């Protein structure tokens, strides 16, 4: 079966073969969506006004603001705080960038990945057909986002280049993939290979453990969890409730199969338990991507934090209801990786509803920034897009959504993650690593 990521994010067409800069990469995504042809006309106008060829203009810092301005004009709603000057004069856009002092924003990317392993993924040898669906999907996404060799470019080296050096990200939390039944009995990304990231950038990364499912046997799962903590000093878990075992999935609120894992985590001093929710890609069963199992477990383990990765999109309402009607709850979080990227550039109204619903119902202290990079290449365009994104006034009025103030964005960008992972933000910006942050 042929997988094409653009079929998974409906409404996209591939438009370029290889962006030159993170900004161009973001612009290409705007151009690939259903508003693409109309955005393209605005880009041509902007290029002409700047006195540049289209190709040259797309390489400037003005291209992304020009795409955002076009979205405002096409939709008649103010989704992006962007000035005409930024969009038309490359020099103005550059100046705005230069004026932004590094260290102004403390940004924790709660959702990052490497995606290679030394053994590779060889169909029929160490990877099943179903396993290849997922590899191919990630491969396609990477290629669309400027990584010429797809997953093969999602290496430890590039993790540093793209995320830690190539963007305004201060700290990256990296997330594992397991599913070893589909990958020759070995995790899709074995923890010993992930640990290289932590070793390279100890103060700028947070390592999560994963690849655990009680369907692989509860005692084996508990032993691996203990080993992750003792040998690799993981800072939390990122799990998947769909899995590659015959049972295909499990639930966080399963008292027999799952509660012993949370009890062990608590004993080992792990506080933050993440789970992929929503986005039921490839071989994964959608039923396990619903977030309802976080309801009971949040009440039964009030000292642990539960984080719904991807904000459970497109089931974000189900997630939001778990706090909207239970305001006493203080341990339920949402993370916006892939969800923000896929909606902001193509469905801005949906993006505003998703963020608005989460921020209104979970609250601004419980929503965290994440980009799912390096699957999406360099995350800088996503950071720029969130800096400029607004929930339009009509939606604030009509739905009771909060206004995206700089204070609220600072919480989402880094303060919430800093609080739960115990990261120290520093006022000054030392030139050498650790840049802007000390993880403790
Ligand atoms: Zn991810």
Tab-separated table of C-alpha atoms and ligand atoms in Angstrom:
chain	number	residue	atom	x	y	z
A	1	UNK	CA	0.000	0.000	0.000
A	2	UNK	CA	1.282	3.418	-0.961
A	3	UNK	CA	1.224	6.026	1.801
A	4	UNK	CA	1.366	9.708	1.107
A	5	UNK	CA	1.278	12.075	4.041
A	6	UNK	CA	-0.567	14.671	2.028
A	7	UNK	CA	-3.515	12.301	1.835
A	8	UNK	CA	-3.505	12.087	5.614
A	9	UNK	CA	-3.669	15.824	6.118
A	10	UNK	CA	-6.577	16.395	3.783
A	11	UNK	CA	-6.423	19.339	1.441
A	12	UNK	CA	-2.679	19.350	0.823
A	13	UNK	CA	-0.752	18.991	-2.409
A	14	UNK	CA	2.997	18.793	-2.599
A	15	UNK	CA	4.236	22.025	-4.173
A	16	UNK	CA	7.996	22.132	-3.838
A	17	UNK	CA	10.685	19.526	-3.921
A	18	UNK	CA	13.008	21.095	-1.398
A	19	UNK	CA	12.682	24.289	0.631
A	20	UNK	CA	15.883	26.256	1.209
A	21	UNK	CA	15.074	27.769	4.610
A	22	UNK	CA	12.705	26.974	7.518
A	23	UNK	CA	10.633	29.994	6.514
A	24	UNK	CA	10.340	28.735	2.955
A	25	UNK	CA	9.417	25.342	4.313
A	26	UNK	CA	6.526	26.903	6.265
A	27	UNK	CA	5.488	28.986	3.261
A	28	UNK	CA	5.438	25.839	1.109
A	29	UNK	CA	3.007	24.285	3.550
A	30	UNK	CA	0.706	27.308	3.296
A	31	UNK	CA	0.955	27.071	-0.493
A	32	UNK	CA	0.193	23.342	-0.437
A	33	UNK	CA	-3.175	23.756	1.291
A	34	UNK	CA	-6.562	24.397	-0.271
A	35	UNK	CA	-6.040	28.182	-0.143
A	36	UNK	CA	-2.719	27.677	-1.928
A	37	UNK	CA	-3.642	29.055	-5.373
A	38	UNK	CA	-5.058	32.243	-3.862
A	39	UNK	CA	-2.141	32.631	-1.442
A	40	UNK	CA	0.117	32.157	-4.445
A	41	UNK	CA	-1.422	35.176	-6.211
A	42	UNK	CA	-0.700	37.316	-3.143
A	43	UNK	CA	2.874	36.010	-3.044
A	44	UNK	CA	3.328	37.070	-6.677
A	45	UNK	CA	2.020	40.548	-5.840
A	46	UNK	CA	4.327	40.791	-2.824
A	47	UNK	CA	7.312	39.650	-4.883
A	48	UNK	CA	6.555	42.242	-7.548
A	49	UNK	CA	6.220	44.990	-4.930
A	50	UNK	CA	9.553	43.966	-3.421
A	51	UNK	CA	11.094	44.015	-6.885
A	52	UNK	CA	12.120	40.359	-6.733
A	53	UNK	CA	11.417	37.236	-8.732
A	54	UNK	CA	8.965	34.841	-7.097
A	55	UNK	CA	11.754	32.321	-6.490
A	56	UNK	CA	13.994	34.938	-4.888
A	57	UNK	CA	11.131	36.334	-2.799
A	58	UNK	CA	10.278	32.853	-1.436
A	59	UNK	CA	13.799	32.681	-0.052
A	60	UNK	CA	13.403	35.905	1.961
A	61	UNK	CA	12.053	36.398	5.453
A	62	UNK	CA	9.035	38.182	3.963
A	63	UNK	CA	7.529	35.122	2.272
A	64	UNK	CA	5.970	33.593	5.391
A	65	UNK	CA	4.464	36.905	6.605
A	66	UNK	CA	3.161	37.447	3.060
A	67	UNK	CA	1.424	34.046	3.170
A	68	UNK	CA	-0.074	34.919	6.558
A	69	UNK	CA	-1.286	38.295	5.339
A	70	UNK	CA	-2.870	36.532	2.362
A	71	UNK	CA	-4.762	34.200	4.725
A	72	UNK	CA	-6.138	37.231	6.612
A	73	UNK	CA	-7.281	38.761	3.344
A	74	UNK	CA	-8.772	35.584	1.857
A	75	UNK	CA	-10.704	34.639	4.994
A	76	UNK	CA	-11.621	38.180	6.036
A	77	UNK	CA	-10.531	37.303	9.585
A	78	UNK	CA	-7.472	38.393	11.499
A	79	UNK	CA	-5.665	35.120	12.209
A	80	UNK	CA	-2.176	36.556	12.085
A	81	UNK	CA	-0.718	39.713	13.603
A	82	UNK	CA	1.319	40.677	10.610
A	83	UNK	CA	2.054	44.055	9.043
A	84	UNK	CA	1.989	45.006	5.378
A	85	UNK	CA	5.619	46.093	5.715
A	86	UNK	CA	6.714	42.657	6.891
A	87	UNK	CA	4.998	41.061	3.928
A	88	UNK	CA	6.190	43.375	1.186
A	89	UNK	CA	9.658	44.491	2.178
A	90	UNK	CA	12.197	41.763	2.845
A	91	UNK	CA	14.321	44.284	4.699
A	92	UNK	CA	11.496	45.093	7.111
A	93	UNK	CA	10.864	41.440	7.891
A	94	UNK	CA	14.532	40.927	8.517
A	95	UNK	CA	14.681	43.908	10.828
A	96	UNK	CA	11.786	42.608	12.902
A	97	UNK	CA	13.645	39.328	13.228
A	98	UNK	CA	16.926	40.942	14.154
A	99	UNK	CA	15.180	43.103	16.732
A	100	UNK	CA	13.816	40.036	18.445
A	101	UNK	CA	16.370	39.461	21.152
A	102	UNK	CA	17.325	35.849	21.657
A	103	UNK	CA	16.215	34.782	25.111
A	104	UNK	CA	12.996	36.778	25.020
A	105	UNK	CA	11.022	33.594	24.668
A	106	UNK	CA	11.708	30.495	26.670
A	107	UNK	CA	10.577	27.717	24.368
A	108	UNK	CA	10.241	24.097	25.346
A	109	UNK	CA	9.369	21.783	22.490
A	110	UNK	CA	7.575	19.019	24.374
A	111	UNK	CA	7.325	16.826	21.317
A	112	UNK	CA	10.423	15.986	19.284
A	113	UNK	CA	11.817	12.814	17.733
A	114	UNK	CA	14.795	11.268	16.131
A	115	UNK	CA	13.695	8.574	13.699
A	116	UNK	CA	16.503	6.339	12.588
A	117	UNK	CA	18.069	3.252	14.020
A	118	UNK	CA	21.361	1.691	13.126
A	119	UNK	CA	19.672	-1.524	11.882
A	120	UNK	CA	17.394	0.461	9.556
A	121	UNK	CA	13.917	-0.619	8.561
A	122	UNK	CA	14.149	-3.383	5.978
A	123	UNK	CA	10.839	-4.803	4.742
A	124	UNK	CA	10.544	-8.530	5.288
A	125	UNK	CA	13.809	-8.644	7.240
A	126	UNK	CA	13.319	-6.543	10.370
A	127	UNK	CA	10.135	-4.655	9.510
A	128	UNK	CA	6.651	-5.955	8.732
A	129	UNK	CA	4.433	-4.518	6.028
A	130	UNK	CA	2.388	-2.666	8.664
A	131	UNK	CA	5.584	-1.383	10.200
A	132	UNK	CA	6.582	0.005	6.815
A	133	UNK	CA	3.328	1.996	6.575
A	134	UNK	CA	4.436	4.061	9.544
A	135	UNK	CA	8.055	4.410	8.375
A	136	UNK	CA	6.867	5.504	4.958
A	137	UNK	CA	4.457	7.998	6.416
A	138	UNK	CA	7.182	9.623	8.493
A	139	UNK	CA	9.516	9.445	5.522
A	140	UNK	CA	7.048	11.343	3.360
A	141	UNK	CA	6.491	13.971	5.992
A	142	UNK	CA	10.214	14.524	6.406
A	143	UNK	CA	10.776	14.763	2.661
A	144	UNK	CA	7.967	17.297	2.314
A	145	UNK	CA	9.526	19.327	5.097
A	146	UNK	CA	12.959	19.700	3.601
A	147	UNK	CA	14.756	16.542	4.674
A	148	UNK	CA	15.923	15.073	1.347
A	149	UNK	CA	16.286	11.542	2.716
A	150	UNK	CA	13.204	11.485	4.943
A	151	UNK	CA	13.579	9.430	8.115
A	152	UNK	CA	17.235	8.739	7.261
A	153	UNK	CA	17.859	12.427	7.947
A	154	UNK	CA	16.129	12.372	11.334
A	155	UNK	CA	19.409	11.541	13.021
A	156	UNK	CA	20.937	12.556	16.338
A	157	UNK	CA	23.195	14.965	14.447
A	158	UNK	CA	20.306	16.640	12.625
A	159	UNK	CA	18.253	16.791	15.814
A	160	UNK	CA	20.884	19.195	17.114
A	161	UNK	CA	21.222	21.096	13.846
A	162	UNK	CA	17.528	21.561	13.136
A	163	UNK	CA	15.984	21.932	16.554
A	164	UNK	CA	18.630	23.046	19.049
A	165	UNK	CA	20.844	25.162	16.790
A	166	UNK	CA	18.508	25.987	13.904
A	167	UNK	CA	15.502	27.284	15.806
A	168	UNK	CA	14.579	29.377	18.838
A	169	UNK	CA	13.856	26.217	20.828
A	170	UNK	CA	15.460	26.350	24.280
A	171	UNK	CA	14.820	22.783	25.433
A	172	UNK	CA	13.591	19.775	23.470
A	173	UNK	CA	11.773	16.847	25.049
A	174	UNK	CA	12.352	13.787	22.929
A	175	UNK	CA	9.840	11.020	22.520
A	176	UNK	CA	10.411	7.361	21.682
A	177	UNK	CA	8.713	4.946	19.283
A	178	UNK	CA	8.280	1.296	20.300
A	179	UNK	CA	6.016	-1.086	18.348
A	180	UNK	CA	8.724	-3.732	18.392
A	181	UNK	CA	6.421	-6.512	17.106
A	182	UNK	CA	6.539	-4.681	13.769
A	183	UNK	CA	10.278	-3.974	13.880
A	184	UNK	CA	11.983	-7.315	14.298
A	185	UNK	CA	11.492	-7.550	18.055
A	186	UNK	CA	13.421	-4.346	18.701
A	187	UNK	CA	11.882	-0.928	19.393
A	188	UNK	CA	11.476	1.259	16.335
A	189	UNK	CA	13.903	3.603	18.075
A	190	UNK	CA	15.785	1.704	20.772
A	191	UNK	CA	16.400	3.609	23.991
A	192	UNK	CA	20.173	3.182	23.728
A	193	UNK	CA	20.112	5.136	20.450
A	194	UNK	CA	17.843	7.815	21.911
A	195	UNK	CA	20.199	8.157	24.844
A	196	UNK	CA	22.820	9.555	22.451
A	197	UNK	CA	20.731	12.715	22.138
A	198	UNK	CA	20.723	13.184	25.897
A	199	UNK	CA	24.456	12.519	26.032
A	200	UNK	CA	25.175	15.142	23.367
A	201	UNK	CA	22.951	17.906	24.792
A	202	UNK	CA	22.409	17.062	28.453
A	203	UNK	CA	21.218	20.508	29.513
A	204	UNK	CA	19.014	21.197	26.513
A	205	UNK	CA	17.091	17.952	26.246
A	206	UNK	CA	14.681	15.945	28.340
A	207	UNK	CA	14.493	12.220	27.623
A	208	UNK	CA	11.279	10.244	27.893
A	209	UNK	CA	10.996	6.473	28.021
A	210	UNK	CA	8.498	4.520	25.947
A	211	UNK	CA	7.741	1.481	23.865
A	212	UNK	CA	5.885	0.006	26.831
A	213	UNK	CA	2.545	-1.754	26.628
A	214	UNK	CA	1.163	-4.180	29.189
A	215	UNK	CA	0.144	-6.389	26.244
A	216	UNK	CA	3.819	-7.378	26.062
A	217	UNK	CA	3.447	-8.792	29.584
A	218	UNK	CA	3.057	-6.756	32.725
A	219	UNK	CA	6.104	-7.960	34.612
A	220	UNK	CA	8.349	-7.454	31.586
A	221	UNK	CA	6.888	-3.962	31.210
A	222	UNK	CA	7.576	-3.100	34.832
A	223	UNK	CA	11.129	-4.415	34.552
A	224	UNK	CA	11.822	-2.321	31.464
A	225	UNK	CA	10.348	0.749	33.145
A	226	UNK	CA	12.642	0.276	36.118
A	227	UNK	CA	15.628	-0.236	33.812
A	228	UNK	CA	14.789	2.968	31.889
A	229	UNK	CA	14.949	4.924	35.128
A	230	UNK	CA	17.962	3.234	36.657
A	231	UNK	CA	20.130	2.950	33.568
A	232	UNK	CA	18.976	5.910	31.481
A	233	UNK	CA	17.533	8.340	34.050
A	234	UNK	CA	14.443	9.090	31.969
A	235	UNK	CA	12.363	12.107	32.999
A	236	UNK	CA	8.941	10.720	32.171
A	237	UNK	CA	7.061	8.498	29.764
A	238	UNK	CA	5.528	8.908	26.341
A	239	UNK	CA	3.338	5.934	25.582
A	240	UNK	CA	0.921	4.748	22.899
A	241	UNK	CA	-2.381	3.102	23.825
A	242	UNK	CA	-2.589	1.535	20.411
A	243	UNK	CA	0.142	-1.012	19.959
A	244	UNK	CA	1.448	-3.657	17.569
A	245	UNK	CA	0.506	-6.671	19.685
A	246	UNK	CA	-2.374	-8.971	18.742
A	247	UNK	CA	-4.646	-7.083	21.131
A	248	UNK	CA	-3.882	-3.865	19.241
A	249	UNK	CA	-4.241	-1.603	22.236
A	250	UNK	CA	-4.931	-0.957	25.907
A	251	UNK	CA	-6.263	1.765	28.189
A	252	UNK	CA	-4.618	3.944	30.826
A	253	UNK	CA	-7.539	3.322	33.223
A	254	UNK	CA	-7.246	-0.467	33.128
A	255	UNK	CA	-6.858	-1.235	36.812
A	256	UNK	CA	-5.284	-4.637	36.272
A	257	UNK	CA	-3.040	-3.977	33.289
A	258	UNK	CA	-2.142	-0.300	33.604
A	259	UNK	CA	-2.420	0.791	37.236
A	260	UNK	CA	0.649	-1.226	38.307
A	261	UNK	CA	2.651	0.797	35.730
A	262	UNK	CA	1.545	4.091	37.276
A	263	UNK	CA	2.242	2.775	40.768
A	264	UNK	CA	5.746	1.762	39.678
A	265	UNK	CA	6.299	5.122	37.957
A	266	UNK	CA	5.285	6.913	41.135
A	267	UNK	CA	7.672	4.753	43.174
A	268	UNK	CA	10.502	5.517	40.754
A	269	UNK	CA	9.849	9.249	41.015
A	270	UNK	CA	8.428	9.748	37.508
A	271	UNK	CA	5.683	12.339	37.487
A	272	UNK	CA	4.906	13.034	33.844
A	273	UNK	CA	3.117	10.416	31.766
A	274	UNK	CA	2.359	11.322	28.159
A	275	UNK	CA	0.236	9.471	25.668
A	276	UNK	CA	-0.296	9.799	21.937
A	277	UNK	CA	-3.975	10.715	21.573
A	278	UNK	CA	-5.812	11.638	18.380
A	279	UNK	CA	-4.206	11.366	14.917
A	280	UNK	CA	-4.987	7.664	14.342
A	281	UNK	CA	-2.403	7.136	11.590
A	282	UNK	CA	-1.449	4.086	9.567
A	283	UNK	CA	-1.831	0.780	11.320
A	284	UNK	CA	-3.207	2.279	14.528
A	285	UNK	CA	-6.749	1.744	15.743
A	286	UNK	CA	-8.689	4.979	16.180
A	287	UNK	CA	-10.570	3.725	19.236
A	288	UNK	CA	-7.367	3.818	21.285
A	289	UNK	CA	-6.673	7.383	20.185
A	290	UNK	CA	-9.679	8.673	22.135
A	291	UNK	CA	-8.722	10.305	25.420
A	292	UNK	CA	-11.516	9.087	27.695
A	293	UNK	CA	-9.223	6.711	29.607
A	294	UNK	CA	-7.425	9.753	31.026
A	295	UNK	CA	-10.549	10.584	33.049
A	296	UNK	CA	-10.332	7.948	35.781
A	297	UNK	CA	-6.554	7.796	35.855
A	298	UNK	CA	-6.293	11.547	36.506
A	299	UNK	CA	-8.527	11.125	39.563
A	300	UNK	CA	-6.859	7.965	40.804
A	301	UNK	CA	-3.295	9.283	40.443
A	302	UNK	CA	-3.605	12.980	41.357
A	303	UNK	CA	0.135	13.246	42.017
A	304	UNK	CA	0.998	12.291	38.414
A	305	UNK	CA	0.548	14.538	35.365
A	306	UNK	CA	-1.086	13.064	32.272
A	307	UNK	CA	-0.311	14.708	28.947
A	308	UNK	CA	-2.434	14.128	25.840
A	309	UNK	CA	-0.025	14.526	22.930
A	310	UNK	CA	-1.439	16.012	19.718
A	311	UNK	CA	-4.235	17.424	21.959
A	312	UNK	CA	-6.228	14.359	20.903
A	313	UNK	CA	-7.069	16.140	17.622
A	314	UNK	CA	-9.605	15.595	16.051
A	315	UNK	CA	-11.151	14.468	19.361
A	316	UNK	CA	-10.034	17.601	21.223
A	317	UNK	CA	-13.563	18.261	22.488
A	318	UNK	CA	-13.560	14.936	24.314
A	319	UNK	CA	-10.272	15.884	25.937
A	320	UNK	CA	-11.412	19.412	26.808
A	321	UNK	CA	-14.580	18.049	28.436
A	322	UNK	CA	-12.420	16.106	30.905
A	323	UNK	CA	-11.438	19.422	32.477
A	324	UNK	CA	-14.146	21.823	31.288
A	325	UNK	CA	-16.707	20.040	33.444
A	326	UNK	CA	-14.195	19.033	36.121
A	327	UNK	CA	-12.424	22.277	36.955
A	328	UNK	CA	-11.005	20.785	40.143
A	329	UNK	CA	-8.619	18.697	38.016
A	330	UNK	CA	-5.001	19.878	38.148
A	331	UNK	CA	-3.085	17.126	36.366
A	332	UNK	CA	-4.410	16.959	32.808
A	333	UNK	CA	-2.339	18.545	30.029
A	334	UNK	CA	-2.536	18.883	26.263
A	335	UNK	CA	0.367	19.188	23.834
A	336	UNK	CA	-0.123	20.629	20.328
A	337	UNK	CA	2.493	18.806	18.181
A	338	UNK	CA	1.483	18.150	14.535
A	339	UNK	CA	-2.016	19.440	15.325
A	340	UNK	CA	-0.898	23.071	15.239
A	341	UNK	CA	1.338	22.571	12.189
A	342	UNK	CA	-1.332	20.767	10.181
A	343	UNK	CA	-4.133	23.234	10.942
A	344	UNK	CA	-2.425	26.627	11.120
A	345	UNK	CA	-1.309	26.644	7.501
A	346	UNK	CA	-4.383	25.153	5.863
A	347	UNK	CA	-7.379	25.435	8.219
A	348	UNK	CA	-6.799	28.529	10.348
A	349	UNK	CA	-10.378	28.575	11.578
A	350	UNK	CA	-10.027	25.006	12.819
A	351	UNK	CA	-6.688	25.910	14.390
A	352	UNK	CA	-8.348	28.770	16.286
A	353	UNK	CA	-11.151	26.468	17.470
A	354	UNK	CA	-8.763	23.739	18.598
A	355	UNK	CA	-6.490	26.130	20.520
A	356	UNK	CA	-9.478	28.110	21.802
A	357	UNK	CA	-11.247	25.006	23.096
A	358	UNK	CA	-8.131	23.701	24.849
A	359	UNK	CA	-7.171	27.038	26.354
A	360	UNK	CA	-10.711	27.802	27.500
A	361	UNK	CA	-11.470	24.379	29.003
A	362	UNK	CA	-8.115	22.972	30.123
A	363	UNK	CA	-6.848	26.481	30.905
A	364	UNK	CA	-3.737	28.402	29.795
A	365	UNK	CA	-1.642	26.646	32.470
A	366	UNK	CA	-2.276	23.217	30.939
A	367	UNK	CA	-1.520	23.563	27.239
A	368	UNK	CA	2.040	22.934	26.034
A	369	UNK	CA	3.999	23.763	22.922
A	370	UNK	CA	5.313	20.934	20.737
A	371	UNK	CA	6.123	20.542	17.064
A	372	UNK	CA	6.739	16.832	16.411
A	373	UNK	CA	10.029	17.823	14.758
A	374	UNK	CA	12.292	16.543	13.269
A	375	UNK	CA	9.413	14.817	11.459
A	376	UNK	CA	8.400	18.328	10.358
A	377	UNK	CA	11.995	19.368	9.678
A	378	UNK	CA	13.178	22.568	11.346
A	379	UNK	CA	10.471	23.832	13.737
A	380	UNK	CA	11.231	27.544	13.300
A	381	UNK	CA	8.302	28.288	10.969
A	382	UNK	CA	5.925	26.755	13.486
A	383	UNK	CA	7.394	28.976	16.225
A	384	UNK	CA	7.008	32.050	13.987
A	385	UNK	CA	3.440	31.045	13.124
A	386	UNK	CA	2.448	30.661	16.786
A	387	UNK	CA	4.076	33.982	17.678
A	388	UNK	CA	1.868	35.669	15.105
A	389	UNK	CA	-1.282	33.575	15.495
A	390	UNK	CA	-4.427	35.087	17.001
A	391	UNK	CA	-7.893	33.801	17.723
A	392	UNK	CA	-10.005	36.299	15.767
A	393	UNK	CA	-12.242	38.626	17.809
A	394	UNK	CA	-15.460	37.020	16.509
A	395	UNK	CA	-14.465	33.664	17.995
A	396	UNK	CA	-13.336	35.192	21.268
A	397	UNK	CA	-16.744	36.850	21.533
A	398	UNK	CA	-18.804	33.951	20.268
A	399	UNK	CA	-17.095	31.044	22.041
A	400	UNK	CA	-15.574	32.568	25.136
A	401	UNK	CA	-12.088	31.669	23.939
A	402	UNK	CA	-9.206	33.557	25.536
A	403	UNK	CA	-7.255	36.206	23.640
A	404	UNK	CA	-3.766	34.944	22.788
A	405	UNK	CA	-1.819	37.517	24.780
A	406	UNK	CA	1.990	37.463	25.046
A	407	UNK	CA	1.591	36.237	28.657
A	408	UNK	CA	-0.593	33.339	27.571
A	409	UNK	CA	1.775	32.436	24.740
A	410	UNK	CA	4.723	32.463	27.158
A	411	UNK	CA	2.943	29.882	29.311
A	412	UNK	CA	2.225	27.652	26.321
A	413	UNK	CA	5.671	28.145	24.792
A	414	UNK	CA	7.659	27.199	27.867
A	415	UNK	CA	6.485	28.065	31.345
A	416	UNK	CA	4.047	25.179	31.694
A	417	UNK	CA	6.593	22.622	30.537
A	418	UNK	CA	9.275	24.224	32.718
A	419	UNK	CA	7.012	23.806	35.735
A	420	UNK	CA	6.304	20.104	35.258
A	421	UNK	CA	9.782	19.070	34.071
A	422	UNK	CA	11.481	21.287	36.606
A	423	UNK	CA	13.457	23.334	34.068
A	424	UNK	CA	15.061	26.580	35.099
A	425	UNK	CA	14.681	29.503	32.759
A	426	UNK	CA	17.499	31.975	33.008
A	427	UNK	CA	17.200	35.707	32.482
A	428	UNK	CA	20.442	36.139	30.584
A	429	UNK	CA	21.454	34.304	27.467
A	430	UNK	CA	24.897	32.770	27.772
A	431	UNK	CA	26.571	32.335	24.406
A	432	UNK	CA	27.659	28.784	24.976
A	433	UNK	CA	25.617	25.804	25.912
A	434	UNK	CA	23.512	25.782	28.034
A	435	UNK	CA	21.806	28.435	25.950
A	436	UNK	CA	19.094	30.283	27.858
A	437	UNK	CA	18.318	27.410	30.115
A	438	UNK	CA	19.563	25.009	32.712
A	439	UNK	CA	17.747	21.748	33.121
A	440	UNK	CA	17.870	20.390	36.636
B	1	LIG	ZN1	5.298	12.464	17.676
